[in-house]
């Protein structure tokens, strides 16, 4: 009976600790990271004939720098702009995972 009570207690503690780990920290880090990317990109000065949606894949190295892995854009000037603005910039956000690939959607709006 004692062993059964111990097994039950371990099962309850395991399930409680599993449910207590939520994704709030992940969402907060993603929001901070997105804001940092927008801040680093600034305004695109080139001419656009339409709005452009793209996705930027990058990693954070051991120094906390952003390393652009790929830019999903058919416009080479936009891809070049993103790489030039983001590569080797310091992310300065706590709790980022080193060498994890992050993906951030980016939208450039056509100026009228």
mmCIF file of C-alpha atoms in Angstrom, residues 59-66 88-93 96 98:
data_model
loop_
_atom_site.group_PDB
_atom_site.id
_atom_site.type_symbol
_atom_site.label_atom_id
_atom_site.label_comp_id
_atom_site.label_asym_id
_atom_site.label_seq_id
_atom_site.Cartn_x
_atom_site.Cartn_y
_atom_site.Cartn_z
ATOM 1 C CA UNK A 59 19.908 32.082 -35.556
ATOM 2 C CA UNK A 60 21.484 33.724 -32.533
ATOM 3 C CA UNK A 61 25.188 32.939 -32.098
ATOM 4 C CA UNK A 62 27.099 32.662 -28.808
ATOM 5 C CA UNK A 63 27.839 36.395 -28.839
ATOM 6 C CA UNK A 64 24.108 37.192 -29.023
ATOM 7 C CA UNK A 65 24.366 38.325 -32.655
ATOM 8 C CA UNK A 66 21.696 37.720 -35.269
ATOM 9 C CA UNK A 88 25.757 40.557 -36.830
ATOM 10 C CA UNK A 89 23.473 42.942 -34.942
ATOM 11 C CA UNK A 90 23.159 42.245 -31.219
ATOM 12 C CA UNK A 91 19.731 40.870 -30.279
ATOM 13 C CA UNK A 92 20.091 41.847 -26.575
ATOM 14 C CA UNK A 93 17.083 39.799 -25.462
ATOM 15 C CA UNK A 96 17.094 33.412 -26.402
ATOM 16 C CA UNK A 98 21.686 29.833 -28.928
#
